[in-house]
Amino acid sequence: MHPYFSQEVPYAGLIQSSVRADFLLLDGDTPGGPMTSAEHSPLTRKLSAFVALSEAELAVLERLHQRRRTFAAGRDMVHQGQSDQAAYILSSGWVCSYKIQPDGTRQIVDFQVPGDFLGLRSVLLRTSDHSFEPIVTIEAAEVLKSDLLAAFAQTPRLATAILWAASRDEAMVVEHLVGIGRRDADARMAHFLLELGSRLALVGIGSKDGYDCPLTQYHLADALGLSAIHVNRVLRQLREGGVVTFRDGHVTIHDHDRLVDLAEFDPAYLDQTGPLLK
Amino acid sequence: MHPYFSQEVPYAGLIQSSVRADFLLLDGDTPGGPMTSAEHSPLTRKLSAFVALSEAELAVLERLHQRRRTFAAGRDMVHQGQSDQAAYILSSGWVCSYKIQPDGTRQIVDFQVPGDFLGLRSVLLRTSDHSFEPIVTIEAAEVLKSDLLAAFAQTPRLATAILWAASRDEAMVVEHLVGIGRRDADARMAHFLLELGSRLALVGIGSKDGYDCPLTQYHLADALGLSAIHVNRVLRQLREGGVVTFRDGHVTIHDHDRLVDLAEFDPAYLDQTGPLLK
DNA sequence: CGGCTTCTTGACCTAAGTCAATGCTTGTGG
DNA sequence: CCACAAGCATTGACTTAGGTCAAGAAGCCG
């Protein structure tokens, strides 16, 4: 296939095992010391926006972050082994989850940014059927099934909050489906950039005016169901139109209103209406 | 206040249930032998294909079907009221769940066929943000939140089974996303028809050679992210190619192998590998 | 009957894909 | 310190899958 064809991924990506994830471990020496409330993890930040957590609950949540690990960019970390009963809480870096088609094309289903869970479902229910790839070198806290269930049993409200986050993730997948099915390339891109901005703002990364974003145009293409070349054209148009600039790993929003308008962006599905559970 | 948060957390118990289910599994707890599912509800049939349920569990399951209701075709039944804490088990007829865009186009996210849950998520987690429309007059059993949670508490293995079904539904949404993003119209259609056939076969409707299907070409268009006119063209091609005929509310599969080939259909995501919890 | 909805087909158009070529970095080995 | 490769980004020229428009046809139903 043509080297420019973005959907191609190396065959090596198809044969990872849960064991190999351990090989990718670069260091395990970062002891997750107790955090002061000033330096809460992104997940804590995210959940706190919706559920007012007590001191005890916060403590349990922070304790879930103890087993810190680092994964190198580019190599898949997959959760499909019955043996691997762990999920991860992403504390820094970006990950994408995707499925490969038999013909080699790939579709990115979702991105994970700091504060997001990775493989939560494979712990609570059955094994996940798609793969995870760190986009940059990431830091994540490993959460064992037993830890998670224990935490849930101790603090039911925490369970509620985490399940709320999982449910929100699912709503994003549905919105993604709608976007690919019924929005043109420009609107899709605009919508995507807005959603990302919204998610990042929730964990205190970036602002209304923009955010750092390590994705390549190939990532965008595979996520939005477009070709990388068309992604480039769309980005140029948005840039020259003075709406938004995606360049050098940074998204700069010049005209937020016009972007929202273009995307017909209605953030209702993100359910970000402020702290609800007092 | 958000309906999701309006009640004290029920999930702790739910999660506990699934833990206990695993325990029972490991214990080798032997439920009653397989029984003829002919007289059972579609949901029972479906779950029985994956989890060997005991007499007691079957009884609880059947009891969930008591509050039977009928809904006329075409008129939306939406679940977003705080007051409406019910889900439905579809026992006959077809439903679609969809989202409307601000510009009036709609994207069908999923179809529900007999044996499927409707609005399960809005009971267990938060309110669903999309609408449901019965495609034909349907019969459904209303399940109150309290009933469901009681059933889960009584029979943890049933909880596992139902959550498995929910998880499978989600995998179908993801596969749907992949299809719209990365398959051309023919493959999308082929894949869709095969998935439907597979789902229906699971509840004893239809066979390898075909099944009844009340969808219009407009439904197909809205589900597959195509125009109705193109759906018509694709169907004609498939029909004239001797692969599959969609006509007069019936799908007839002439060449199953070629259809699978066209769709690059890999049913792995449907997780239909036979009874798993013995 | 006349008004629905659904299906069908042809003619034409456009958004997006494909092909091909060119820079621009960044990293790496000689 | 250069050469050279690899990965991204960019752009123009051309092709095509699928959308849009228009017009019937074929039921079906009050």
XYZ file of C-alpha atoms in Angstrom, chain B residues 45-268:
224
model
C -33.400 -17.527 24.913
C -30.623 -15.102 24.244
C -29.112 -15.250 27.708
C -29.391 -19.010 27.808
C -27.075 -19.186 24.827
C -24.312 -17.809 27.000
C -25.038 -18.570 30.554
C -26.598 -21.792 31.702
C -29.264 -20.454 34.030
C -30.744 -22.442 36.871
C -34.455 -23.021 37.379
C -34.544 -20.319 40.006
C -32.770 -17.843 37.792
C -35.080 -18.593 34.909
C -38.040 -18.004 37.166
C -36.729 -14.616 38.255
C -36.094 -13.723 34.663
C -39.585 -14.663 33.590
C -41.032 -12.681 36.453
C -39.404 -9.573 35.046
C -41.704 -9.934 32.063
C -44.918 -9.446 33.980
C -45.761 -5.834 33.248
C -46.527 -6.142 29.541
C -47.207 -3.078 27.438
C -47.816 -2.296 23.783
C -46.539 0.702 21.837
C -47.771 1.830 18.448
C -45.378 2.129 15.543
C -43.912 5.481 14.683
C -44.478 7.342 17.912
C -41.413 7.979 19.972
C -40.998 6.454 23.367
C -38.205 8.413 24.987
C -36.603 7.779 28.310
C -35.350 10.913 29.837
C -37.782 11.872 32.532
C -36.679 11.674 36.111
C -40.083 10.207 36.718
C -39.576 7.423 34.247
C -37.174 5.037 35.879
C -38.216 2.096 33.762
C -36.509 0.084 31.095
C -38.180 -2.328 28.707
C -37.488 -5.805 27.514
C -38.602 -6.032 23.931
C -40.576 -9.209 23.360
C -41.866 -8.625 19.861
C -41.369 -6.031 17.161
C -38.488 -3.773 16.232
C -37.306 -0.459 17.663
C -34.575 1.938 16.639
C -32.600 4.325 18.801
C -31.351 7.464 17.139
C -30.097 10.992 17.497
C -31.336 13.984 15.533
C -28.843 16.585 14.376
C -29.571 20.291 14.596
C -29.806 20.322 10.798
C -32.579 17.751 10.876
C -30.692 14.723 9.650
C -30.856 11.696 11.843
C -28.435 8.954 12.665
C -29.751 5.645 13.860
C -27.370 4.313 16.468
C -28.814 0.865 16.924
C -31.837 -1.311 16.358
C -33.499 -3.379 19.037
C -34.983 -6.735 18.176
C -36.875 -9.179 20.403
C -34.855 -10.103 23.453
C -33.058 -6.769 23.567
C -33.190 -4.261 26.373
C -34.425 -0.752 25.816
C -33.128 1.985 28.034
C -31.257 -0.333 30.336
C -28.605 2.287 30.741
C -31.045 4.970 31.745
C -32.041 2.752 34.654
C -28.623 1.680 35.803
C -26.687 4.793 35.077
C -27.839 8.104 33.813
C -30.488 9.189 31.413
C -30.042 8.225 27.841
C -29.553 11.091 25.471
C -31.134 9.585 22.422
C -34.639 8.706 21.384
C -36.436 5.446 20.755
C -38.951 4.858 18.026
C -40.928 1.653 17.551
C -40.666 0.668 13.895
C -43.706 -1.581 14.093
C -46.197 -2.023 16.874
C -44.226 -3.599 19.642
C -44.792 -5.574 22.783
C -42.473 -4.933 25.651
C -42.237 -5.744 29.308
C -41.719 -2.786 31.547
C -39.023 -3.293 34.137
C -38.825 -0.939 37.050
C -35.508 0.012 38.467
C -36.443 -1.573 41.753
C -37.483 -4.838 40.126
C -34.269 -5.052 38.239
C -32.080 -4.333 41.228
C -34.006 -6.813 43.288
C -33.559 -9.447 40.632
C -29.854 -8.699 40.509
C -29.550 -9.035 44.243
C -31.397 -12.336 44.232
C -29.556 -13.898 41.357
C -26.099 -12.483 40.788
C -25.487 -14.723 37.839
C -28.452 -13.159 36.139
C -26.879 -9.764 36.722
C -23.738 -11.004 35.069
C -25.709 -12.275 32.119
C -27.626 -9.058 31.635
C -24.529 -6.944 31.959
C -22.877 -9.193 29.436
C -25.731 -8.431 27.056
C -25.329 -4.719 27.662
C -21.640 -4.959 27.025
C -22.325 -6.800 23.793
C -24.659 -4.021 22.709
C -21.889 -1.575 23.258
C -19.488 -3.652 21.201
C -22.048 -3.519 18.410
C -22.104 0.271 18.557
C -18.340 0.328 18.271
C -18.458 -2.041 15.317
C -21.096 0.192 13.786
C -18.761 3.150 14.177
C -15.959 1.259 12.491
C -18.252 0.281 9.649
C -19.384 3.812 8.927
C -15.861 5.139 9.221
C -14.001 2.585 7.210
C -16.242 0.437 5.030
C -17.735 1.340 1.664
C -21.471 1.219 1.092
C -21.606 -2.373 -0.143
C -19.557 -3.762 2.686
C -21.508 -1.713 5.194
C -24.799 -3.096 3.964
C -23.504 -6.639 3.819
C -22.109 -6.356 7.305
C -25.296 -4.891 8.635
C -27.474 -7.627 7.173
C -25.210 -10.312 8.541
C -25.115 -8.805 12.007
C -28.878 -8.561 12.065
C -29.227 -12.152 10.928
C -26.875 -13.240 13.628
C -28.765 -11.351 16.316
C -32.115 -12.678 15.193
C -30.897 -16.244 14.956
C -29.894 -15.984 18.584
C -33.498 -15.492 19.614
C -34.819 -18.083 17.210
C -36.087 -15.754 14.509
C -35.019 -16.472 10.968
C -32.359 -18.818 9.760
C -29.118 -18.930 7.827
C -31.131 -18.352 4.652
C -32.937 -15.210 5.699
C -35.272 -13.459 8.089
C -38.218 -11.100 8.249
C -37.247 -7.462 8.537
C -39.688 -4.556 8.737
C -37.127 -1.830 8.077
C -37.595 0.575 5.205
C -34.759 1.677 2.991
C -34.875 4.973 4.836
C -34.117 3.193 8.063
C -31.164 1.510 6.446
C -29.981 4.847 5.093
C -30.169 6.546 8.470
C -28.410 3.677 10.148
C -25.632 3.255 7.614
C -24.935 6.928 7.037
C -26.023 6.762 3.396
C -28.752 8.380 1.339
C -31.892 6.352 0.802
C -31.305 6.463 -2.916
C -27.880 4.966 -2.600
C -29.252 2.292 -0.308
C -31.602 1.383 -3.093
C -28.734 1.153 -5.574
C -26.668 -0.997 -3.249
C -29.571 -3.323 -2.594
C -30.224 -3.670 -6.292
C -26.594 -4.555 -6.882
C -26.608 -7.183 -4.165
C -29.861 -8.606 -5.464
C -28.747 -8.726 -9.095
C -25.421 -10.191 -8.021
C -27.318 -13.074 -6.468
C -25.939 -12.379 -3.005
C -28.898 -11.251 -0.953
C -32.417 -9.940 -1.544
C -34.069 -7.331 0.657
C -37.669 -7.027 -0.412
C -41.195 -6.961 0.933
C -40.059 -7.033 4.513
C -37.922 -10.079 4.058
C -34.200 -10.632 3.749
C -33.216 -13.657 1.701
C -29.594 -14.680 1.741
C -28.691 -16.451 -1.473
C -24.949 -16.727 -1.066
C -23.902 -16.566 2.537
C -20.205 -17.038 1.843
C -20.047 -14.247 -0.657
C -21.915 -11.970 1.711
C -19.455 -12.686 4.502
C -16.631 -12.100 2.098
C -18.056 -8.782 0.919
C -18.590 -7.587 4.457
C -15.298 -8.916 5.745
C -17.543 -10.050 8.537
C -15.773 -11.280 11.624
C -18.383 -12.097 14.258
C -15.836 -12.087 17.063
